[in-house]
Amino acid sequence: MATWNLDKAHSEIEFKVKHMMISNVKGYFHDFDVTVNGSAEDLTQAQVDVEIKTASVNTKSESRDEHLRGADFFNADAYPIIHFTTTEIKKIDDDEFELTGDLTIKDVTKPASFIAEFGGLAKDPWGNQKVGYTVNGKINRQEFGLTWNAALETGGVMVSEDVKFYADVQFVLS
């Protein structure tokens, strides 16, 4: 079984959430790791493990990032890792796969599904075998204990329940 390790210099995980019901706020995690054990082209036989360090959240606002790291959201001191591990991977078509697995945020583990689009295989100029994927998904943050919110005087809430994820990830064969 092949092991594909994350090429951190060519990978990113972003998220966005509706703010005040009128616009999206985007952020990313700059410290994470993903390992794929199995075939790079056919994910259906692979095992995917993701670890994201909650303290690495960055939304371009230090005060907001501190709030996200705190007890109202990630509680990064007590729960330093978001973890996802696949339980099943289904092929949707030639280039798309549905990754279903256990997602743990804080002390809550729930099933979650994400769509992975195969970007292709290539050899870099140094002879390393590489593979790339784009991954999309959405979770309800409240289901994972991220329940902080504030009501708006015009109706609605400060932060939507849905959080959309987008990742571009590149791996190198070990």
mmCIF file with all atom_site columns, C-alpha atoms in Angstrom:
data_model
loop_
_atom_site.group_PDB
_atom_site.id
_atom_site.type_symbol
_atom_site.label_atom_id
_atom_site.label_alt_id
_atom_site.label_comp_id
_atom_site.label_asym_id
_atom_site.label_entity_id
_atom_site.label_seq_id
_atom_site.pdbx_PDB_ins_code
_atom_site.Cartn_x
_atom_site.Cartn_y
_atom_site.Cartn_z
_atom_site.occupancy
_atom_site.B_iso_or_equiv
_atom_site.pdbx_formal_charge
_atom_site.auth_seq_id
_atom_site.auth_comp_id
_atom_site.auth_asym_id
_atom_site.auth_atom_id
_atom_site.pdbx_PDB_model_num
ATOM 1   C CA . MET A 1 1   ? 0.000   0.000  0.000   1.00 0.00 ? 1   MET A CA 1
ATOM 2   C CA . ALA A 1 2   ? 1.384   3.392  -1.011  1.00 0.00 ? 2   ALA A CA 1
ATOM 3   C CA . THR A 1 3   ? 1.621   6.267  1.462   1.00 0.00 ? 3   THR A CA 1
ATOM 4   C CA . TRP A 1 4   ? 1.067   9.783  0.136   1.00 0.00 ? 4   TRP A CA 1
ATOM 5   C CA . ASN A 1 5   ? 2.203   12.600 2.441   1.00 0.00 ? 5   ASN A CA 1
ATOM 6   C CA . LEU A 1 6   ? 0.939   16.144 2.284   1.00 0.00 ? 6   LEU A CA 1
ATOM 7   C CA . ASP A 1 7   ? 3.068   18.657 0.392   1.00 0.00 ? 7   ASP A CA 1
ATOM 8   C CA . LYS A 1 8   ? 2.410   21.498 2.830   1.00 0.00 ? 8   LYS A CA 1
ATOM 9   C CA . ALA A 1 9   ? 4.007   24.147 0.617   1.00 0.00 ? 9   ALA A CA 1
ATOM 10  C CA . HIS A 1 10  ? 1.383   23.463 -2.068  1.00 0.00 ? 10  HIS A CA 1
ATOM 11  C CA . SER A 1 11  ? -1.724  22.828 0.042   1.00 0.00 ? 11  SER A CA 1
ATOM 12  C CA . GLU A 1 12  ? -4.345  24.909 1.845   1.00 0.00 ? 12  GLU A CA 1
ATOM 13  C CA . ILE A 1 13  ? -7.589  24.543 3.775   1.00 0.00 ? 13  ILE A CA 1
ATOM 14  C CA . GLU A 1 14  ? -10.025 27.456 3.683   1.00 0.00 ? 14  GLU A CA 1
ATOM 15  C CA . PHE A 1 15  ? -13.475 28.008 5.154   1.00 0.00 ? 15  PHE A CA 1
ATOM 16  C CA . LYS A 1 16  ? -16.188 30.596 4.899   1.00 0.00 ? 16  LYS A CA 1
ATOM 17  C CA . VAL A 1 17  ? -19.203 31.456 6.989   1.00 0.00 ? 17  VAL A CA 1
ATOM 18  C CA . LYS A 1 18  ? -22.030 33.929 6.461   1.00 0.00 ? 18  LYS A CA 1
ATOM 19  C CA . HIS A 1 19  ? -21.596 37.002 8.688   1.00 0.00 ? 19  HIS A CA 1
ATOM 20  C CA . MET A 1 20  ? -24.567 39.128 9.765   1.00 0.00 ? 20  MET A CA 1
ATOM 21  C CA . MET A 1 21  ? -26.641 37.367 7.100   1.00 0.00 ? 21  MET A CA 1
ATOM 22  C CA . ILE A 1 22  ? -25.194 39.696 4.429   1.00 0.00 ? 22  ILE A CA 1
ATOM 23  C CA . SER A 1 23  ? -21.674 38.585 3.473   1.00 0.00 ? 23  SER A CA 1
ATOM 24  C CA . ASN A 1 24  ? -19.109 35.832 3.890   1.00 0.00 ? 24  ASN A CA 1
ATOM 25  C CA . VAL A 1 25  ? -16.055 35.906 6.131   1.00 0.00 ? 25  VAL A CA 1
ATOM 26  C CA . LYS A 1 26  ? -13.241 33.647 4.987   1.00 0.00 ? 26  LYS A CA 1
ATOM 27  C CA . GLY A 1 27  ? -10.409 32.107 6.904   1.00 0.00 ? 27  GLY A CA 1
ATOM 28  C CA . TYR A 1 28  ? -7.947  29.289 6.739   1.00 0.00 ? 28  TYR A CA 1
ATOM 29  C CA . PHE A 1 29  ? -5.916  26.928 8.868   1.00 0.00 ? 29  PHE A CA 1
ATOM 30  C CA . HIS A 1 30  ? -2.203  27.208 8.215   1.00 0.00 ? 30  HIS A CA 1
ATOM 31  C CA . ASP A 1 31  ? -1.132  24.149 10.258  1.00 0.00 ? 31  ASP A CA 1
ATOM 32  C CA . PHE A 1 32  ? -2.594  20.822 9.183   1.00 0.00 ? 32  PHE A CA 1
ATOM 33  C CA . ASP A 1 33  ? -1.568  17.412 7.934   1.00 0.00 ? 33  ASP A CA 1
ATOM 34  C CA . VAL A 1 34  ? -3.236  14.892 5.636   1.00 0.00 ? 34  VAL A CA 1
ATOM 35  C CA . THR A 1 35  ? -2.084  11.361 4.859   1.00 0.00 ? 35  THR A CA 1
ATOM 36  C CA . VAL A 1 36  ? -3.496  9.110  2.158   1.00 0.00 ? 36  VAL A CA 1
ATOM 37  C CA . ASN A 1 37  ? -2.705  5.406  2.367   1.00 0.00 ? 37  ASN A CA 1
ATOM 38  C CA . GLY A 1 38  ? -3.587  3.595  -0.850  1.00 0.00 ? 38  GLY A CA 1
ATOM 39  C CA . SER A 1 39  ? -3.887  4.304  -4.531  1.00 0.00 ? 39  SER A CA 1
ATOM 40  C CA . ALA A 1 40  ? -3.713  7.961  -5.536  1.00 0.00 ? 40  ALA A CA 1
ATOM 41  C CA . GLU A 1 41  ? -5.884  7.515  -8.621  1.00 0.00 ? 41  GLU A CA 1
ATOM 42  C CA . ASP A 1 42  ? -8.575  5.312  -7.028  1.00 0.00 ? 42  ASP A CA 1
ATOM 43  C CA . LEU A 1 43  ? -9.421  6.656  -3.614  1.00 0.00 ? 43  LEU A CA 1
ATOM 44  C CA . THR A 1 44  ? -12.082 3.988  -3.051  1.00 0.00 ? 44  THR A CA 1
ATOM 45  C CA . GLN A 1 45  ? -9.428  1.660  -1.627  1.00 0.00 ? 45  GLN A CA 1
ATOM 46  C CA . ALA A 1 46  ? -7.592  4.354  0.353   1.00 0.00 ? 46  ALA A CA 1
ATOM 47  C CA . GLN A 1 47  ? -7.604  5.564  3.934   1.00 0.00 ? 47  GLN A CA 1
ATOM 48  C CA . VAL A 1 48  ? -7.509  9.342  4.451   1.00 0.00 ? 48  VAL A CA 1
ATOM 49  C CA . ASP A 1 49  ? -6.560  10.944 7.771   1.00 0.00 ? 49  ASP A CA 1
ATOM 50  C CA . VAL A 1 50  ? -6.674  14.698 8.422   1.00 0.00 ? 50  VAL A CA 1
ATOM 51  C CA . GLU A 1 51  ? -5.435  16.631 11.455  1.00 0.00 ? 51  GLU A CA 1
ATOM 52  C CA . ILE A 1 52  ? -5.950  20.388 11.677  1.00 0.00 ? 52  ILE A CA 1
ATOM 53  C CA . LYS A 1 53  ? -4.462  22.431 14.517  1.00 0.00 ? 53  LYS A CA 1
ATOM 54  C CA . THR A 1 54  ? -7.232  24.685 15.828  1.00 0.00 ? 54  THR A CA 1
ATOM 55  C CA . ALA A 1 55  ? -4.782  27.304 17.105  1.00 0.00 ? 55  ALA A CA 1
ATOM 56  C CA . SER A 1 56  ? -3.674  27.881 13.501  1.00 0.00 ? 56  SER A CA 1
ATOM 57  C CA . VAL A 1 57  ? -6.973  29.509 12.495  1.00 0.00 ? 57  VAL A CA 1
ATOM 58  C CA . ASN A 1 58  ? -6.483  32.789 10.633  1.00 0.00 ? 58  ASN A CA 1
ATOM 59  C CA . THR A 1 59  ? -9.231  35.139 9.435   1.00 0.00 ? 59  THR A CA 1
ATOM 60  C CA . LYS A 1 60  ? -7.008  38.228 9.019   1.00 0.00 ? 60  LYS A CA 1
ATOM 61  C CA . SER A 1 61  ? -8.372  39.642 12.280  1.00 0.00 ? 61  SER A CA 1
ATOM 62  C CA . GLU A 1 62  ? -6.352  38.846 15.404  1.00 0.00 ? 62  GLU A CA 1
ATOM 63  C CA . SER A 1 63  ? -9.246  39.670 17.767  1.00 0.00 ? 63  SER A CA 1
ATOM 64  C CA . ARG A 1 64  ? -11.613 37.405 15.822  1.00 0.00 ? 64  ARG A CA 1
ATOM 65  C CA . ASP A 1 65  ? -8.950  34.669 15.660  1.00 0.00 ? 65  ASP A CA 1
ATOM 66  C CA . GLU A 1 66  ? -8.481  34.844 19.456  1.00 0.00 ? 66  GLU A CA 1
ATOM 67  C CA . HIS A 1 67  ? -12.270 34.540 19.864  1.00 0.00 ? 67  HIS A CA 1
ATOM 68  C CA . LEU A 1 68  ? -12.285 31.497 17.563  1.00 0.00 ? 68  LEU A CA 1
ATOM 69  C CA . ARG A 1 69  ? -9.424  29.896 19.549  1.00 0.00 ? 69  ARG A CA 1
ATOM 70  C CA . GLY A 1 70  ? -11.272 30.535 22.820  1.00 0.00 ? 70  GLY A CA 1
ATOM 71  C CA . ALA A 1 71  ? -13.981 28.641 24.706  1.00 0.00 ? 71  ALA A CA 1
ATOM 72  C CA . ASP A 1 72  ? -16.861 30.100 22.616  1.00 0.00 ? 72  ASP A CA 1
ATOM 73  C CA . PHE A 1 73  ? -15.584 28.206 19.577  1.00 0.00 ? 73  PHE A CA 1
ATOM 74  C CA . PHE A 1 74  ? -12.624 25.784 19.263  1.00 0.00 ? 74  PHE A CA 1
ATOM 75  C CA . ASN A 1 75  ? -11.268 25.993 22.823  1.00 0.00 ? 75  ASN A CA 1
ATOM 76  C CA . ALA A 1 76  ? -7.867  25.353 21.247  1.00 0.00 ? 76  ALA A CA 1
ATOM 77  C CA . ASP A 1 77  ? -6.058  24.828 24.559  1.00 0.00 ? 77  ASP A CA 1
ATOM 78  C CA . ALA A 1 78  ? -8.342  21.927 25.520  1.00 0.00 ? 78  ALA A CA 1
ATOM 79  C CA . TYR A 1 79  ? -9.030  20.657 21.978  1.00 0.00 ? 79  TYR A CA 1
ATOM 80  C CA . PRO A 1 80  ? -5.969  21.378 19.835  1.00 0.00 ? 80  PRO A CA 1
ATOM 81  C CA . ILE A 1 81  ? -6.884  19.117 16.897  1.00 0.00 ? 81  ILE A CA 1
ATOM 82  C CA . ILE A 1 82  ? -9.774  18.793 14.447  1.00 0.00 ? 82  ILE A CA 1
ATOM 83  C CA . HIS A 1 83  ? -9.619  15.226 13.173  1.00 0.00 ? 83  HIS A CA 1
ATOM 84  C CA . PHE A 1 84  ? -11.227 13.514 10.176  1.00 0.00 ? 84  PHE A CA 1
ATOM 85  C CA . THR A 1 85  ? -10.719 9.895  9.182   1.00 0.00 ? 85  THR A CA 1
ATOM 86  C CA . THR A 1 86  ? -12.519 8.163  6.344   1.00 0.00 ? 86  THR A CA 1
ATOM 87  C CA . THR A 1 87  ? -14.861 5.254  6.924   1.00 0.00 ? 87  THR A CA 1
ATOM 88  C CA . GLU A 1 88  ? -15.948 4.932  3.291   1.00 0.00 ? 88  GLU A CA 1
ATOM 89  C CA . ILE A 1 89  ? -14.967 6.415  -0.057  1.00 0.00 ? 89  ILE A CA 1
ATOM 90  C CA . LYS A 1 90  ? -17.304 6.151  -3.047  1.00 0.00 ? 90  LYS A CA 1
ATOM 91  C CA . LYS A 1 91  ? -16.497 6.945  -6.646  1.00 0.00 ? 91  LYS A CA 1
ATOM 92  C CA . ILE A 1 92  ? -18.970 9.443  -8.104  1.00 0.00 ? 92  ILE A CA 1
ATOM 93  C CA . ASP A 1 93  ? -17.435 9.622  -11.587 1.00 0.00 ? 93  ASP A CA 1
ATOM 94  C CA . ASP A 1 94  ? -13.981 9.423  -13.195 1.00 0.00 ? 94  ASP A CA 1
ATOM 95  C CA . ASP A 1 95  ? -12.585 12.364 -11.228 1.00 0.00 ? 95  ASP A CA 1
ATOM 96  C CA . GLU A 1 96  ? -14.858 12.745 -8.177  1.00 0.00 ? 96  GLU A CA 1
ATOM 97  C CA . PHE A 1 97  ? -15.120 10.831 -4.932  1.00 0.00 ? 97  PHE A CA 1
ATOM 98  C CA . GLU A 1 98  ? -17.318 11.151 -1.856  1.00 0.00 ? 98  GLU A CA 1
ATOM 99  C CA . LEU A 1 99  ? -15.276 10.865 1.328   1.00 0.00 ? 99  LEU A CA 1
ATOM 100 C CA . THR A 1 100 ? -17.407 9.882  4.313   1.00 0.00 ? 100 THR A CA 1
ATOM 101 C CA . GLY A 1 101 ? -15.898 9.584  7.738   1.00 0.00 ? 101 GLY A CA 1
ATOM 102 C CA . ASP A 1 102 ? -15.783 10.605 11.356  1.00 0.00 ? 102 ASP A CA 1
ATOM 103 C CA . LEU A 1 103 ? -15.181 14.304 11.990  1.00 0.00 ? 103 LEU A CA 1
ATOM 104 C CA . THR A 1 104 ? -14.161 15.331 15.498  1.00 0.00 ? 104 THR A CA 1
ATOM 105 C CA . ILE A 1 105 ? -14.276 18.959 16.590  1.00 0.00 ? 105 ILE A CA 1
ATOM 106 C CA . LYS A 1 106 ? -13.791 19.640 20.292  1.00 0.00 ? 106 LYS A CA 1
ATOM 107 C CA . ASP A 1 107 ? -15.208 16.543 22.008  1.00 0.00 ? 107 ASP A CA 1
ATOM 108 C CA . VAL A 1 108 ? -17.913 15.839 19.418  1.00 0.00 ? 108 VAL A CA 1
ATOM 109 C CA . THR A 1 109 ? -17.530 13.183 16.716  1.00 0.00 ? 109 THR A CA 1
ATOM 110 C CA . LYS A 1 110 ? -20.107 12.967 13.938  1.00 0.00 ? 110 LYS A CA 1
ATOM 111 C CA . PRO A 1 111 ? -20.249 11.550 10.431  1.00 0.00 ? 111 PRO A CA 1
ATOM 112 C CA . ALA A 1 112 ? -19.372 14.023 7.688   1.00 0.00 ? 112 ALA A CA 1
ATOM 113 C CA . SER A 1 113 ? -19.002 13.819 3.917   1.00 0.00 ? 113 SER A CA 1
ATOM 114 C CA . PHE A 1 114 ? -16.818 15.782 1.538   1.00 0.00 ? 114 PHE A CA 1
ATOM 115 C CA . ILE A 1 115 ? -16.361 15.719 -2.241  1.00 0.00 ? 115 ILE A CA 1
ATOM 116 C CA . ALA A 1 116 ? -12.822 15.206 -3.538  1.00 0.00 ? 116 ALA A CA 1
ATOM 117 C CA . GLU A 1 117 ? -12.001 16.006 -7.151  1.00 0.00 ? 117 GLU A CA 1
ATOM 118 C CA . PHE A 1 118 ? -8.919  14.265 -8.550  1.00 0.00 ? 118 PHE A CA 1
ATOM 119 C CA . GLY A 1 119 ? -6.602  16.841 -10.108 1.00 0.00 ? 119 GLY A CA 1
ATOM 120 C CA . GLY A 1 120 ? -4.107  14.452 -11.634 1.00 0.00 ? 120 GLY A CA 1
ATOM 121 C CA . LEU A 1 121 ? -0.738  12.770 -11.225 1.00 0.00 ? 121 LEU A CA 1
ATOM 122 C CA . ALA A 1 122 ? 2.605   14.295 -12.206 1.00 0.00 ? 122 ALA A CA 1
ATOM 123 C CA . LYS A 1 123 ? 6.322   14.004 -11.589 1.00 0.00 ? 123 LYS A CA 1
ATOM 124 C CA . ASP A 1 124 ? 8.023   17.144 -10.333 1.00 0.00 ? 124 ASP A CA 1
ATOM 125 C CA . PRO A 1 125 ? 11.433  18.244 -11.727 1.00 0.00 ? 125 PRO A CA 1
ATOM 126 C CA . TRP A 1 126 ? 13.199  16.303 -8.922  1.00 0.00 ? 126 TRP A CA 1
ATOM 127 C CA . GLY A 1 127 ? 11.517  13.000 -9.807  1.00 0.00 ? 127 GLY A CA 1
ATOM 128 C CA . ASN A 1 128 ? 8.931   12.988 -7.003  1.00 0.00 ? 128 ASN A CA 1
ATOM 129 C CA . GLN A 1 129 ? 5.530   11.485 -7.835  1.00 0.00 ? 129 GLN A CA 1
ATOM 130 C CA . LYS A 1 130 ? 2.761   14.001 -6.941  1.00 0.00 ? 130 LYS A CA 1
ATOM 131 C CA . VAL A 1 131 ? -1.032  13.893 -6.887  1.00 0.00 ? 131 VAL A CA 1
ATOM 132 C CA . GLY A 1 132 ? -3.524  16.719 -6.325  1.00 0.00 ? 132 GLY A CA 1
ATOM 133 C CA . TYR A 1 133 ? -7.108  17.016 -5.137  1.00 0.00 ? 133 TYR A CA 1
ATOM 134 C CA . THR A 1 134 ? -9.653  19.739 -4.546  1.00 0.00 ? 134 THR A CA 1
ATOM 135 C CA . VAL A 1 135 ? -12.007 18.992 -1.630  1.00 0.00 ? 135 VAL A CA 1
ATOM 136 C CA . ASN A 1 136 ? -15.311 20.724 -0.830  1.00 0.00 ? 136 ASN A CA 1
ATOM 137 C CA . GLY A 1 137 ? -17.822 20.282 1.946   1.00 0.00 ? 137 GLY A CA 1
ATOM 138 C CA . LYS A 1 138 ? -20.138 21.866 4.455   1.00 0.00 ? 138 LYS A CA 1
ATOM 139 C CA . ILE A 1 139 ? -20.872 21.232 8.131   1.00 0.00 ? 139 ILE A CA 1
ATOM 140 C CA . ASN A 1 140 ? -23.279 22.648 10.689  1.00 0.00 ? 140 ASN A CA 1
ATOM 141 C CA . ARG A 1 141 ? -20.944 24.119 13.312  1.00 0.00 ? 141 ARG A CA 1
ATOM 142 C CA . GLN A 1 142 ? -23.547 23.907 16.083  1.00 0.00 ? 142 GLN A CA 1
ATOM 143 C CA . GLU A 1 143 ? -23.610 20.107 15.790  1.00 0.00 ? 143 GLU A CA 1
ATOM 144 C CA . PHE A 1 144 ? -19.962 20.180 16.932  1.00 0.00 ? 144 PHE A CA 1
ATOM 145 C CA . GLY A 1 145 ? -20.478 22.424 19.950  1.00 0.00 ? 145 GLY A CA 1
ATOM 146 C CA . LEU A 1 146 ? -19.519 25.668 18.186  1.00 0.00 ? 146 LEU A CA 1
ATOM 147 C CA . THR A 1 147 ? -22.692 27.375 19.311  1.00 0.00 ? 147 THR A CA 1
ATOM 148 C CA . TRP A 1 148 ? -21.735 30.985 20.087  1.00 0.00 ? 148 TRP A CA 1
ATOM 149 C CA . ASN A 1 149 ? -23.896 33.549 18.322  1.00 0.00 ? 149 ASN A CA 1
ATOM 150 C CA . ALA A 1 150 ? -25.512 36.946 18.741  1.00 0.00 ? 150 ALA A CA 1
ATOM 151 C CA . ALA A 1 151 ? -28.969 38.052 17.637  1.00 0.00 ? 151 ALA A CA 1
ATOM 152 C CA . LEU A 1 152 ? -29.178 41.041 15.306  1.00 0.00 ? 152 LEU A CA 1
ATOM 153 C CA . GLU A 1 153 ? -31.698 43.815 15.951  1.00 0.00 ? 153 GLU A CA 1
ATOM 154 C CA . THR A 1 154 ? -32.813 43.546 12.324  1.00 0.00 ? 154 THR A CA 1
ATOM 155 C CA . GLY A 1 155 ? -33.474 39.827 12.756  1.00 0.00 ? 155 GLY A CA 1
ATOM 156 C CA . GLY A 1 156 ? -31.188 36.919 12.078  1.00 0.00 ? 156 GLY A CA 1
ATOM 157 C CA . VAL A 1 157 ? -27.888 36.117 13.724  1.00 0.00 ? 157 VAL A CA 1
ATOM 158 C CA . MET A 1 158 ? -24.278 37.252 13.613  1.00 0.00 ? 158 MET A CA 1
ATOM 159 C CA . VAL A 1 159 ? -22.806 33.929 12.392  1.00 0.00 ? 159 VAL A CA 1
ATOM 160 C CA . SER A 1 160 ? -24.569 31.316 10.257  1.00 0.00 ? 160 SER A CA 1
ATOM 161 C CA . GLU A 1 161 ? -24.709 27.684 11.337  1.00 0.00 ? 161 GLU A CA 1
ATOM 162 C CA . ASP A 1 162 ? -23.246 26.411 8.055   1.00 0.00 ? 162 ASP A CA 1
ATOM 163 C CA . VAL A 1 163 ? -19.505 26.492 7.477   1.00 0.00 ? 163 VAL A CA 1
ATOM 164 C CA . LYS A 1 164 ? -18.245 25.710 3.986   1.00 0.00 ? 164 LYS A CA 1
ATOM 165 C CA . PHE A 1 165 ? -14.807 24.152 3.505   1.00 0.00 ? 165 PHE A CA 1
ATOM 166 C CA . TYR A 1 166 ? -12.542 24.230 0.481   1.00 0.00 ? 166 TYR A CA 1
ATOM 167 C CA . ALA A 1 167 ? -9.143  22.583 0.257   1.00 0.00 ? 167 ALA A CA 1
ATOM 168 C CA . ASP A 1 168 ? -6.517  22.313 -2.440  1.00 0.00 ? 168 ASP A CA 1
ATOM 169 C CA . VAL A 1 169 ? -4.125  19.571 -1.426  1.00 0.00 ? 169 VAL A CA 1
ATOM 170 C CA . GLN A 1 170 ? -1.080  18.076 -3.075  1.00 0.00 ? 170 GLN A CA 1
ATOM 171 C CA . PHE A 1 171 ? 0.645   14.875 -1.981  1.00 0.00 ? 171 PHE A CA 1
ATOM 172 C CA . VAL A 1 172 ? 4.022   13.293 -2.601  1.00 0.00 ? 172 VAL A CA 1
ATOM 173 C CA . LEU A 1 173 ? 4.592   9.547  -2.725  1.00 0.00 ? 173 LEU A CA 1
ATOM 174 C CA . SER A 1 174 ? 6.778   8.363  0.176   1.00 0.00 ? 174 SER A CA 1
#
